Amino acid sequence: MAKKVCENLLDILAEVGVRQIFGMTGDALNPFLDAIRRDGRFEWIGIRHEETGAFAAAAQAKLTGNLAVCCGTVGPGAIHLINGLYDAKRDHAAVLAITGHVPLTEQGTGYFQEVDIRNLFQDVTVYNEFINSPAQLPRVAQLAVQTALTLGGVSHLSIPTDVINQDVPSGSPLREIFLPKAHVMPCPDELERAAGILNQGGKVTILAGDGCRGSRDELLQLAQTLNAPIVRTLRATDVMEYENPHWIGGIGMLGTPQGLAALDDCDTLLMLGTDFPYSVFLPSGKNIIQVDIKPERIGKRCAVTVGIIGHINPTLKALQPLLAENSETEFLGRLQQQRQKWDERMDRKADPLRGKPGRIPPQAVTRLACDMADDDAVFIADVGLITGWSARHLRLRGTQRLLGSFNHGSLGVALPAAIGVQLLDRNRQVVALAGDGGFNMMMQDFITAVRYELPVVFIVFNNRKLGFVEVEMQASGFPKFGTNLRNPDYALIAEACGGMGQLVDKPEQLVEALGTAYSSRAPYILDVQVNPDELLMPPKIQPGHVWGFSLAKLKEVFVEEETH
Ligand SMILES: Cc1ncc(C[n+]2csc(CCOP(=O)(O)OP(=O)(O)O)c2C)c(N)n1
């Protein structure tokens, strides 16, 4: 029997392992929903705002590397997807967005809800097509799925309401999806050039990005041979266990002094799988070897000596036998001492008992949230001061994961991403860390966590303001304005939605409250009244290191924290 466009599309999605589809139904998508209902292979996740579906799909794809799917219907429903899709684009996550569209017969007439959907999705996608005829479906759907997965990005299929339920002609059989794996290896002479520089010895630093994911052992062996500190980008925070002596610290404004010193003081920098955007933190006038799978990234952020194209894992395996043991040990030792001092300082910051009622140190909340979590917990950090607390105070164990909107930088990511990740495995612990501003932005979908019985723990760092923005304003010499928030009682909201919640306003309640939330196995909001005056200290205040802030002002703001 002939299958309809929407039924054929589901067959293709099933073939690549899709089991959940996020969206808000209506209009053109109704036949698609009906096909999902009849099909039985998929779980339809009905979210309350399409942006939630897009962020949730992006998070699933980031965590697994598999295709994730979200939908929005004609015009406004499609527009609501866009911000979450940008998050997927920026982190190279494979997401398919399916949108309904006005009938073919009405297109171009300014019909109800008609938008220029192709242009709307053009910038965010790697593949962006209409299915205007049922016969197109097999090949266009194949290309959409294949392109999203192989290039790592967003594909968009828009299906007019008078096409989605039509039969696909019998002469248009389903196409196989080709996802061949390749391990790209550099040419031997390029590896030898790199080895020649590294074998000169001296102070070598490794900068590890997200491209190092899955290569922890190879990275460590390399660092041991070179006696090298490894500095990490934010996205790579969970690639190696925090406590590893080579895993010295982070780079950038949210990094650590020893991370910055490792970059500033080295003779040779080996950049592995990173497109860290703030060039001002990268050194100049040194030997820089850059390894990346994308040729266009070589030399993009700083002048490099040797550029190598390759996947990190096979490249490191091929490089290792060419390397001699580095006799320089003083450099790593000095940085490790600096790191120990930093860790002790952070321990003091993360002591809950230095807080007061209504002024719980956010660092303590972050640290305890990590220390008390399972070995395989997934943390989702929102944007704002919480990104900084997470970068500094989550001491991840190597098996724990950290996700966020670290390239797109969208406020509000934590709640929907946590929903997406929890849906992948309801038995895995998922903890969303959000400021009050970030949580407010998407909190309508707490009710989705309740509806699908997702035991996510949402920790709201309630400082009653847009803290990060306030710091920006002060540091740029503007008076604080428009940053105060009048918040609801989040614990009551949790209960009103059918979940669980608790207000935590005394430091000594924190451990017990986290324990209760973690063991509840229910959607849980912990409303933690954190100290609104707690400031995030940059690792080193230097001109140009900060988003155009005046140095004098920054010092005024940040020096205060030292005395707290
Ligand atoms: C969608 C979006 N809107 C605005 C911003 C700009 N922005 C960055 S951080 C922030 C405030 C965060 O406040 P809150 O969530 O309360 O966290 P805090 O910094 O106080 O811990 C804003 C508005 C953004 N990054 N994304």
Coordinates of C-alpha atoms and ligand atoms in Angstrom, one line a residue:
M1 CA 0.0 0.0 0.0
A2 CA 1.2 3.5 -0.8
K3 CA 2.6 5.4 2.1
K4 CA 2.0 9.1 2.7
V5 CA 4.7 11.8 2.9
C6 CA 4.5 12.0 6.7
E7 CA 4.7 8.2 7.0
N8 CA 7.7 7.9 4.8
L9 CA 9.4 10.6 6.7
L10 CA 8.9 8.6 9.9
D11 CA 10.4 5.5 8.3
I12 CA 13.6 7.5 7.5
L13 CA 13.8 8.9 11.0
A14 CA 13.4 5.5 12.5
E15 CA 16.2 4.2 10.3
V16 CA 18.7 6.6 11.9
G17 CA 17.5 5.8 15.4
V18 CA 15.2 8.7 16.2
R19 CA 12.8 7.7 19.0
Q20 CA 11.5 11.1 20.2
I21 CA 10.1 14.1 18.4
F22 CA 9.6 17.5 20.1
G23 CA 7.0 19.9 19.0
M24 CA 3.7 21.7 19.3
T25 CA 1.1 20.4 17.0
G26 CA -1.5 22.2 14.9
D27 CA -2.4 23.2 11.4
A28 CA -0.1 21.7 8.8
L29 CA 1.5 19.3 11.2
N30 CA -1.8 17.5 12.3
P31 CA -1.4 14.7 9.7
F32 CA 2.2 14.2 10.9
L33 CA 1.0 13.9 14.5
D34 CA -1.6 11.4 13.4
A35 CA 1.1 9.4 11.6
I36 CA 3.2 9.4 14.8
R37 CA 0.2 8.2 16.8
R38 CA -0.5 5.3 14.4
D39 CA 3.2 4.4 13.9
G40 CA 4.1 3.5 17.5
R41 CA 7.9 3.7 17.2
F42 CA 8.1 7.3 18.5
E43 CA 7.4 9.2 21.6
W44 CA 5.8 12.6 20.9
I45 CA 7.0 15.2 23.4
G46 CA 4.5 18.0 23.4
I47 CA 6.3 21.1 24.7
R48 CA 4.7 24.4 25.7
H49 CA 7.0 26.6 23.5
E50 CA 8.7 25.5 20.3
E51 CA 12.0 27.0 21.5
T52 CA 12.0 24.4 24.3
G53 CA 11.7 21.7 21.7
A54 CA 14.6 23.1 19.7
F55 CA 16.9 23.5 22.7
A56 CA 15.9 20.0 24.0
A57 CA 16.7 18.5 20.6
A58 CA 20.0 20.4 20.4
A59 CA 21.0 19.1 23.8
Q60 CA 20.1 15.5 22.9
A61 CA 22.2 15.7 19.7
K62 CA 25.1 17.3 21.6
L63 CA 25.2 14.6 24.2
T64 CA 24.8 11.6 21.8
G65 CA 26.0 12.7 18.4
N66 CA 22.7 11.3 17.0
L67 CA 20.0 13.0 15.1
A68 CA 17.4 14.8 17.2
V69 CA 14.1 16.2 15.8
C70 CA 11.9 19.1 16.6
C71 CA 8.8 20.6 14.9
G72 CA 6.9 23.8 14.6
T73 CA 3.9 24.6 12.6
V74 CA 3.3 27.3 10.0
G75 CA 4.7 30.8 10.6
P76 CA 4.9 31.7 14.3
G77 CA 5.5 28.1 15.4
A78 CA 8.4 27.8 13.0
I79 CA 9.8 31.2 14.1
H80 CA 9.8 30.0 17.7
L81 CA 12.3 27.3 16.9
I82 CA 15.0 29.6 15.6
N83 CA 16.9 30.4 18.8
G84 CA 17.3 26.8 19.9
L85 CA 18.3 25.8 16.4
Y86 CA 21.1 28.4 16.5
D87 CA 22.4 26.7 19.6
A88 CA 22.5 23.5 17.7
K89 CA 24.3 25.2 14.8
R90 CA 26.9 26.8 16.9
D91 CA 27.7 23.5 18.6
H92 CA 27.5 21.4 15.4
A93 CA 24.7 19.3 16.7
A94 CA 22.7 17.3 14.2
V95 CA 19.1 18.5 14.5
L96 CA 16.2 18.1 12.0
A97 CA 13.6 20.8 12.2
I98 CA 10.3 20.0 10.5
T99 CA 7.9 22.8 9.8
G100 CA 4.5 22.9 8.3
H101 CA 3.8 25.6 5.7
V102 CA 0.8 27.3 4.0
P103 CA -0.8 25.3 1.2
L104 CA 1.0 25.2 -2.1
T105 CA -2.0 26.8 -3.8
E106 CA -1.8 29.8 -1.5
Q107 CA 2.0 30.4 -1.4
G108 CA 3.1 33.9 -2.3
T109 CA -0.3 35.5 -1.6
G110 CA 0.3 36.8 1.9
Y111 CA -1.8 34.0 3.2
F112 CA -2.6 33.6 6.9
Q113 CA 0.6 32.9 8.9
E114 CA 2.7 32.9 5.7
V115 CA 6.3 33.8 6.3
D116 CA 9.4 33.6 4.0
I117 CA 10.3 30.3 5.7
R118 CA 13.2 29.5 3.4
N119 CA 15.0 32.8 4.1
L120 CA 14.1 32.5 7.8
F121 CA 15.9 29.2 8.1
Q122 CA 18.7 29.8 5.6
D123 CA 21.4 31.1 8.0
V124 CA 20.8 28.5 10.7
T125 CA 20.8 25.4 8.5
V126 CA 23.2 23.2 6.6
Y127 CA 20.3 21.9 4.5
N128 CA 17.1 23.9 3.9
E129 CA 14.4 22.6 1.6
F130 CA 10.7 22.4 0.8
I131 CA 8.9 19.2 0.0
N132 CA 6.5 20.6 -2.6
S133 CA 5.8 17.3 -4.3
P134 CA 5.4 13.8 -2.7
A135 CA 7.9 12.3 -5.2
Q136 CA 10.6 14.5 -3.8
L137 CA 10.3 13.0 -0.3
P138 CA 12.7 10.1 -0.3
R139 CA 15.7 11.9 -1.7
V140 CA 15.1 15.2 0.0
A141 CA 14.6 13.6 3.4
Q142 CA 17.7 11.4 2.9
L143 CA 19.7 14.5 2.1
A144 CA 18.3 16.4 5.1
V145 CA 19.2 13.6 7.5
Q146 CA 22.5 12.8 6.0
T147 CA 23.7 16.4 5.8
A148 CA 22.7 17.2 9.4
L149 CA 24.6 14.1 10.6
T150 CA 27.7 14.3 8.5
L151 CA 28.3 18.0 8.6
G152 CA 27.0 18.4 12.1
G153 CA 24.3 21.0 12.0
V154 CA 20.6 21.8 11.4
S155 CA 18.5 20.6 8.5
H156 CA 15.1 22.0 7.8
L157 CA 12.3 20.5 5.9
S158 CA 9.2 22.6 5.3
I159 CA 6.1 20.7 4.1
P160 CA 3.0 22.5 2.9
T161 CA -0.2 21.5 4.5
D162 CA -1.7 20.1 1.2
V163 CA 1.4 17.9 0.6
I164 CA 2.1 16.3 3.9
N165 CA -0.7 13.8 3.7
Q166 CA -0.4 12.9 0.0
D167 CA 0.7 9.5 -1.1
V168 CA 4.3 9.1 -2.2
P169 CA 4.3 7.6 -5.8
S170 CA 5.3 4.0 -5.9
G171 CA 8.2 4.7 -8.2
S172 CA 9.9 6.7 -5.4
P173 CA 11.3 4.1 -3.0
L174 CA 12.9 5.1 0.3
R175 CA 16.6 5.8 0.1
E176 CA 19.3 4.4 2.3
I177 CA 21.0 6.9 4.6
F178 CA 24.8 6.9 4.2
L179 CA 26.8 7.7 7.3
P180 CA 30.2 6.4 6.5
K181 CA 32.8 6.9 9.3
A182 CA 36.2 8.3 8.5
H183 CA 39.2 8.9 10.7
V184 CA 41.1 11.7 9.1
M185 CA 44.8 11.3 9.5
P186 CA 47.4 14.0 8.8
C187 CA 50.2 13.3 6.2
P188 CA 53.3 11.8 7.8
D189 CA 55.5 14.8 6.9
E190 CA 53.2 17.2 8.7
L191 CA 53.3 15.0 11.8
E192 CA 57.0 14.9 11.6
R193 CA 57.2 18.7 11.5
A194 CA 55.0 18.9 14.6
A195 CA 57.1 16.3 16.3
G196 CA 60.3 18.1 15.4
I197 CA 59.1 21.3 17.2
L198 CA 57.8 19.4 20.2
N199 CA 61.0 17.4 20.5
Q200 CA 63.0 20.6 20.9
G201 CA 61.7 20.4 24.5
G202 CA 61.2 23.5 26.6
K203 CA 57.9 24.6 28.1
V204 CA 55.0 23.0 26.2
T205 CA 51.3 23.7 26.8
I206 CA 48.4 21.8 25.4
L207 CA 45.1 23.6 24.8
A208 CA 42.3 21.1 24.6
G209 CA 38.9 21.8 23.0
D210 CA 35.8 19.8 22.4
G211 CA 37.5 18.0 19.5
C212 CA 39.4 16.1 22.2
R213 CA 36.2 14.4 23.5
G214 CA 36.7 10.7 23.6
S215 CA 40.5 11.0 23.5
R216 CA 41.2 11.4 27.2
D217 CA 43.8 8.6 27.4
E218 CA 45.7 9.7 24.3
L219 CA 45.7 13.3 25.5
L220 CA 47.0 12.3 28.9
Q221 CA 49.8 10.1 27.5
L222 CA 50.8 13.0 25.3
A223 CA 50.8 15.4 28.2
Q224 CA 52.9 12.9 30.3
T225 CA 55.5 12.6 27.5
L226 CA 55.7 16.3 27.0
N227 CA 55.5 17.2 30.7
A228 CA 52.8 19.5 29.6
P229 CA 49.9 21.2 31.4
I230 CA 46.6 20.9 29.6
V231 CA 44.5 24.0 29.5
R232 CA 40.8 23.4 28.6
T233 CA 38.1 25.4 26.9
L234 CA 34.7 25.6 28.6
R235 CA 33.2 23.0 26.2
A236 CA 36.0 20.6 27.1
T237 CA 35.5 20.9 30.9
D238 CA 34.3 17.3 31.1
V239 CA 36.8 15.7 28.8
M240 CA 39.1 14.7 31.7
E241 CA 38.6 14.4 35.4
Y242 CA 39.0 17.7 37.3
E243 CA 41.6 16.2 39.7
N244 CA 44.0 15.1 37.1
P245 CA 47.4 16.8 37.7
H246 CA 47.8 17.7 34.0
W247 CA 44.3 19.1 33.7
I248 CA 45.5 22.4 34.9
G249 CA 42.7 24.9 34.4
G250 CA 40.5 26.8 32.0
I251 CA 41.2 29.6 29.5
G252 CA 39.5 33.0 29.1
M253 CA 37.5 35.2 31.4
L254 CA 36.0 32.2 33.2
G255 CA 39.4 30.4 33.4
T256 CA 42.1 30.3 36.0
P257 CA 45.4 32.1 36.6
Q258 CA 47.4 28.9 36.1
G259 CA 45.5 28.3 32.8
L260 CA 46.4 31.8 31.6
A261 CA 50.0 31.4 32.8
A262 CA 50.4 28.1 31.0
L263 CA 49.5 29.9 27.8
D264 CA 51.5 33.1 28.4
D265 CA 54.7 31.4 29.6
C266 CA 55.0 28.4 27.3
D267 CA 57.6 28.1 24.4
T268 CA 55.3 25.9 22.3
L269 CA 51.5 25.6 22.3
L270 CA 49.7 22.6 20.9
M271 CA 46.1 23.5 20.1
L272 CA 43.9 20.4 19.8
G273 CA 40.4 20.5 18.4
T274 CA 39.5 24.1 19.6
D275 CA 38.0 27.2 18.0
F276 CA 38.2 29.2 21.2
P277 CA 36.9 32.6 20.0
Y278 CA 38.7 35.1 22.2
S279 CA 42.1 35.6 20.4
V280 CA 43.3 37.9 23.1
F281 CA 43.9 35.0 25.4
L282 CA 46.0 33.1 22.9
P283 CA 49.7 33.8 22.8
S284 CA 51.8 35.2 20.0
G285 CA 55.4 35.0 19.1
K286 CA 55.6 31.3 20.1
N287 CA 55.6 28.0 18.2
I288 CA 52.0 27.1 17.8
I289 CA 50.9 23.8 16.4
Q290 CA 47.2 23.5 15.6
V291 CA 45.3 20.3 14.9
D292 CA 41.7 20.4 13.7
I293 CA 39.4 18.5 11.5
K294 CA 38.2 21.7 9.8
P295 CA 40.9 23.3 7.5
E296 CA 39.2 26.7 7.7
R297 CA 40.0 26.9 11.4
I298 CA 43.7 26.6 11.0
G299 CA 45.3 30.0 11.9
K300 CA 41.9 31.6 12.3
R301 CA 42.4 32.8 15.9
C302 CA 46.2 33.2 16.1
A303 CA 49.3 32.9 13.8
V304 CA 50.3 29.2 13.8
T305 CA 53.6 27.6 12.9
V306 CA 52.2 24.3 11.8
G307 CA 48.6 23.5 10.9
I308 CA 47.5 19.9 10.8
I309 CA 44.2 18.5 9.5
G310 CA 43.0 15.4 11.3
H311 CA 40.7 14.0 13.9
I312 CA 42.3 14.3 17.3
N313 CA 42.3 10.6 18.3
P314 CA 44.1 9.1 15.3
T315 CA 46.4 12.1 15.1
L316 CA 47.5 11.8 18.7
K317 CA 48.0 8.0 18.3
A318 CA 50.2 8.7 15.2
L319 CA 52.1 11.5 16.9
Q320 CA 52.9 9.7 20.1
P321 CA 55.6 7.3 18.8
L322 CA 57.4 10.2 17.2
L323 CA 57.9 12.0 20.5
A324 CA 60.8 12.0 22.9
E325 CA 60.3 12.4 26.7
N326 CA 60.6 16.1 27.5
S327 CA 63.2 16.8 30.2
E328 CA 61.7 20.2 31.2
T329 CA 59.7 19.6 34.4
E330 CA 60.0 22.8 36.3
F331 CA 57.2 24.5 34.2
L332 CA 54.5 21.9 34.9
G333 CA 55.6 21.7 38.6
R334 CA 55.3 25.5 39.0
L335 CA 51.8 25.6 37.4
Q336 CA 50.7 22.7 39.6
Q337 CA 51.7 24.6 42.7
Q338 CA 49.8 27.6 41.4
R339 CA 46.8 25.4 40.8
Q340 CA 47.0 24.0 44.3
K341 CA 46.8 27.5 45.7
W342 CA 43.9 28.3 43.4
D343 CA 42.0 25.2 44.4
E344 CA 42.5 26.1 48.1
R345 CA 41.2 29.6 47.4
M346 CA 38.2 28.1 45.5
D347 CA 37.6 25.7 48.4
R348 CA 37.2 28.7 50.7
K349 CA 34.8 30.4 48.3
A350 CA 32.8 27.2 48.1
D351 CA 32.4 27.0 51.9
P352 CA 28.6 27.3 52.5
L353 CA 29.1 28.5 56.0
R354 CA 30.7 31.8 54.9
G355 CA 27.2 32.7 53.8
K356 CA 24.3 34.2 55.7
P357 CA 20.5 33.8 55.6
G358 CA 19.4 34.8 52.1
R359 CA 23.0 35.2 51.1
I360 CA 24.2 31.7 50.3
P361 CA 27.4 31.6 48.4
P362 CA 26.6 30.5 44.8
Q363 CA 30.0 28.8 44.6
A364 CA 29.0 26.5 47.5
V365 CA 25.7 25.6 45.7
T366 CA 27.6 24.7 42.6
R367 CA 30.3 22.7 44.4
L368 CA 27.9 20.7 46.5
A369 CA 25.6 20.1 43.5
C370 CA 28.5 18.4 41.9
D371 CA 30.0 16.6 44.9
M372 CA 26.7 15.1 45.9
A373 CA 25.7 14.0 42.4
D374 CA 26.1 10.6 40.8
D375 CA 29.2 9.6 38.9
D376 CA 27.4 9.8 35.6
A377 CA 25.3 12.9 36.3
V378 CA 24.8 15.5 33.5
F379 CA 24.9 19.2 34.4
I380 CA 23.4 21.9 32.2
A381 CA 24.7 25.4 32.9
D382 CA 22.7 28.4 31.9
V383 CA 24.2 31.7 30.7
G384 CA 25.1 34.4 33.2
L385 CA 27.1 34.3 36.4
I386 CA 26.1 30.6 36.6
T387 CA 28.4 29.9 33.6
G388 CA 31.3 31.2 35.7
W389 CA 30.3 29.3 38.8
S390 CA 30.1 26.1 36.8
A391 CA 33.4 26.7 35.1
R392 CA 35.1 27.2 38.4
H393 CA 33.3 25.1 40.9
L394 CA 32.1 21.9 39.2
R395 CA 34.8 19.4 40.0
L396 CA 33.7 16.9 37.4
R397 CA 34.8 13.3 37.8
G398 CA 35.4 12.4 34.2
T399 CA 32.3 10.4 33.8
Q400 CA 30.0 13.4 34.6
R401 CA 29.0 15.6 31.7
L402 CA 28.5 19.4 31.3
L403 CA 26.4 21.0 28.6
G404 CA 25.5 24.6 28.0
S405 CA 25.0 27.2 25.3
F406 CA 28.7 27.8 25.3
N407 CA 29.0 29.1 21.7
H408 CA 25.6 30.6 21.1
G409 CA 25.4 32.0 24.7
S410 CA 21.6 31.9 24.9
L411 CA 20.0 32.7 28.3
G412 CA 17.3 30.1 29.1
V413 CA 19.1 27.0 27.8
A414 CA 19.3 25.1 31.0
L415 CA 15.6 24.1 31.5
P416 CA 14.9 22.8 28.0
A417 CA 18.3 21.2 27.5
A418 CA 17.8 19.3 30.8
I419 CA 14.4 18.1 29.6
G420 CA 16.0 16.8 26.4
V421 CA 18.8 15.1 28.2
Q422 CA 16.6 13.5 30.8
L423 CA 14.3 12.1 28.1
L424 CA 17.3 10.1 26.7
D425 CA 17.6 8.2 30.0
R426 CA 15.1 8.7 32.8
N427 CA 17.5 6.9 35.2
R428 CA 20.4 9.2 34.7
Q429 CA 20.7 12.1 37.1
V430 CA 20.2 15.5 35.3
V431 CA 20.8 18.8 37.1
A432 CA 20.0 22.2 35.6
L433 CA 21.9 25.1 37.0
A434 CA 20.2 28.4 36.2
G435 CA 20.1 32.0 37.4
D436 CA 16.6 33.4 38.1
G437 CA 16.7 35.4 34.8
G438 CA 17.6 32.3 32.8
F439 CA 15.0 30.1 34.6
N440 CA 12.3 32.7 34.2
M441 CA 12.8 32.8 30.5
M442 CA 11.7 29.2 29.8
M443 CA 10.0 28.1 33.0
Q444 CA 6.7 27.5 31.4
D445 CA 8.1 24.1 30.3
F446 CA 8.7 22.9 33.9
I447 CA 5.2 21.6 33.3
T448 CA 6.6 19.5 30.5
A449 CA 9.1 17.9 32.9
V450 CA 6.1 17.1 35.2
R451 CA 3.9 15.8 32.3
Y452 CA 6.6 13.3 31.2
E453 CA 7.7 12.5 34.8
L454 CA 11.3 13.6 34.3
P455 CA 13.2 13.7 37.5
V456 CA 15.3 16.7 36.6
V457 CA 16.6 18.8 39.5
F458 CA 16.4 22.5 38.6
I459 CA 18.6 24.6 40.9
V460 CA 17.6 28.3 40.6
F461 CA 20.4 30.6 41.8
N462 CA 18.0 33.2 43.0
N463 CA 19.9 36.5 43.4
R464 CA 16.9 38.6 42.5
K465 CA 18.6 40.3 39.6
L466 CA 20.3 39.8 36.2
G467 CA 23.6 39.6 37.9
F468 CA 25.9 39.2 35.0
V469 CA 24.3 42.1 33.2
E470 CA 24.7 44.2 36.3
V471 CA 28.4 43.5 36.4
E472 CA 28.7 44.4 32.7
M473 CA 26.9 47.7 33.4
Q474 CA 29.0 48.6 36.3
A475 CA 32.2 47.6 34.6
S476 CA 31.4 49.8 31.6
G477 CA 30.6 52.8 33.8
F478 CA 26.8 52.7 33.4
P479 CA 24.6 53.0 36.5
K480 CA 22.7 49.8 37.3
F481 CA 19.3 50.0 35.6
G482 CA 16.7 47.5 34.7
T483 CA 18.4 44.5 36.3
N484 CA 16.4 43.9 39.4
L485 CA 13.9 41.1 39.3
R486 CA 10.7 40.5 41.2
N487 CA 10.6 36.8 41.3
P488 CA 7.8 34.4 42.1
D489 CA 8.1 31.7 44.7
Y490 CA 9.6 29.0 42.6
A491 CA 8.9 26.2 45.1
L492 CA 5.2 27.1 44.9
I493 CA 5.3 27.2 41.2
A494 CA 6.8 23.7 41.2
E495 CA 4.0 22.4 43.4
A496 CA 1.3 24.2 41.4
C497 CA 2.6 22.4 38.3
G498 CA 2.5 19.0 40.1
G499 CA 6.2 18.8 40.8
M500 CA 8.2 19.3 44.0
G501 CA 10.0 22.4 45.2
Q502 CA 11.8 23.8 48.2
L503 CA 13.0 27.3 49.2
V504 CA 16.5 27.3 50.6
D505 CA 17.5 30.5 52.3
K506 CA 20.0 29.4 55.0
P507 CA 23.5 28.0 54.1
E508 CA 23.1 25.2 56.6
Q509 CA 20.0 23.8 54.8
L510 CA 21.9 23.3 51.6
V511 CA 23.2 19.8 52.0
E512 CA 19.9 18.4 53.2
A513 CA 17.9 20.2 50.5
L514 CA 20.1 18.9 47.7
G515 CA 20.0 15.4 49.2
T516 CA 16.2 15.5 49.2
A517 CA 16.0 16.9 45.7
Y518 CA 18.4 14.3 44.3
S519 CA 16.6 11.4 46.0
S520 CA 13.1 12.6 45.1
R521 CA 13.1 11.1 41.6
A522 CA 10.6 13.9 40.7
P523 CA 10.8 17.1 38.8
Y524 CA 12.2 19.4 41.5
I525 CA 12.9 23.1 41.8
L526 CA 15.4 24.2 44.5
D527 CA 15.0 27.9 44.9
V528 CA 18.3 28.9 46.5
Q529 CA 18.6 32.4 47.8
V530 CA 22.1 33.2 46.8
N531 CA 24.2 36.2 47.8
P532 CA 23.4 38.9 45.2
D533 CA 26.7 40.7 45.8
E534 CA 28.9 37.7 45.1
L535 CA 31.2 38.6 42.2
L536 CA 32.9 36.5 39.6
M537 CA 36.6 37.3 39.6
P538 CA 38.4 37.1 36.3
P539 CA 41.7 35.2 36.4
K540 CA 43.7 38.3 35.5
I541 CA 42.6 41.8 34.8
Q542 CA 44.3 43.0 31.7
P543 CA 43.4 45.6 29.1
G544 CA 41.4 44.1 26.3
H545 CA 40.7 40.9 28.2
V546 CA 37.2 42.0 28.9
W547 CA 34.4 42.9 26.6
G548 CA 35.5 46.5 26.2
F549 CA 35.2 47.2 29.9
S550 CA 37.2 50.1 31.3
L551 CA 40.0 48.7 33.3
A552 CA 39.6 51.1 36.1
K553 CA 36.0 50.3 36.5
L554 CA 36.6 46.6 36.4
K555 CA 39.2 46.8 39.1
E556 CA 36.7 48.8 41.2
V557 CA 34.1 46.0 40.8
F558 CA 36.3 43.0 41.1
V559 CA 38.8 44.0 43.7
E560 CA 35.8 44.1 46.1
E561 CA 35.4 40.4 45.7
E562 CA 38.9 39.8 47.0
T563 CA 38.0 41.3 50.3
H564 CA 34.7 39.4 50.8
Ligands
LIG1 C1 18.4 35.1 25.0 C2 19.3 36.0 25.7 N1 18.9 37.2 26.1 C3 19.8 38.0 26.8 C4 21.1 37.6 27.0 C5 22.0 38.6 27.7 N2 22.3 38.1 29.1 C6 23.4 37.4 29.4 S1 23.5 36.9 31.0 C7 22.0 37.7 31.3 C8 21.5 37.8 32.7 C9 21.5 36.5 33.4 O1 20.8 36.7 34.6 P1 20.4 35.5 35.6 O2 19.8 34.4 34.8 O3 19.5 36.0 36.7 O4 21.8 35.0 36.1 P2 22.9 35.8 37.0 O5 23.9 36.4 36.1 O6 22.2 36.8 37.9 O7 23.5 34.7 37.8 C10 21.5 38.3 30.1 C11 20.2 39.1 30.1 C12 21.5 36.4 26.5 N3 22.7 35.9 26.6 N4 20.6 35.6 25.9

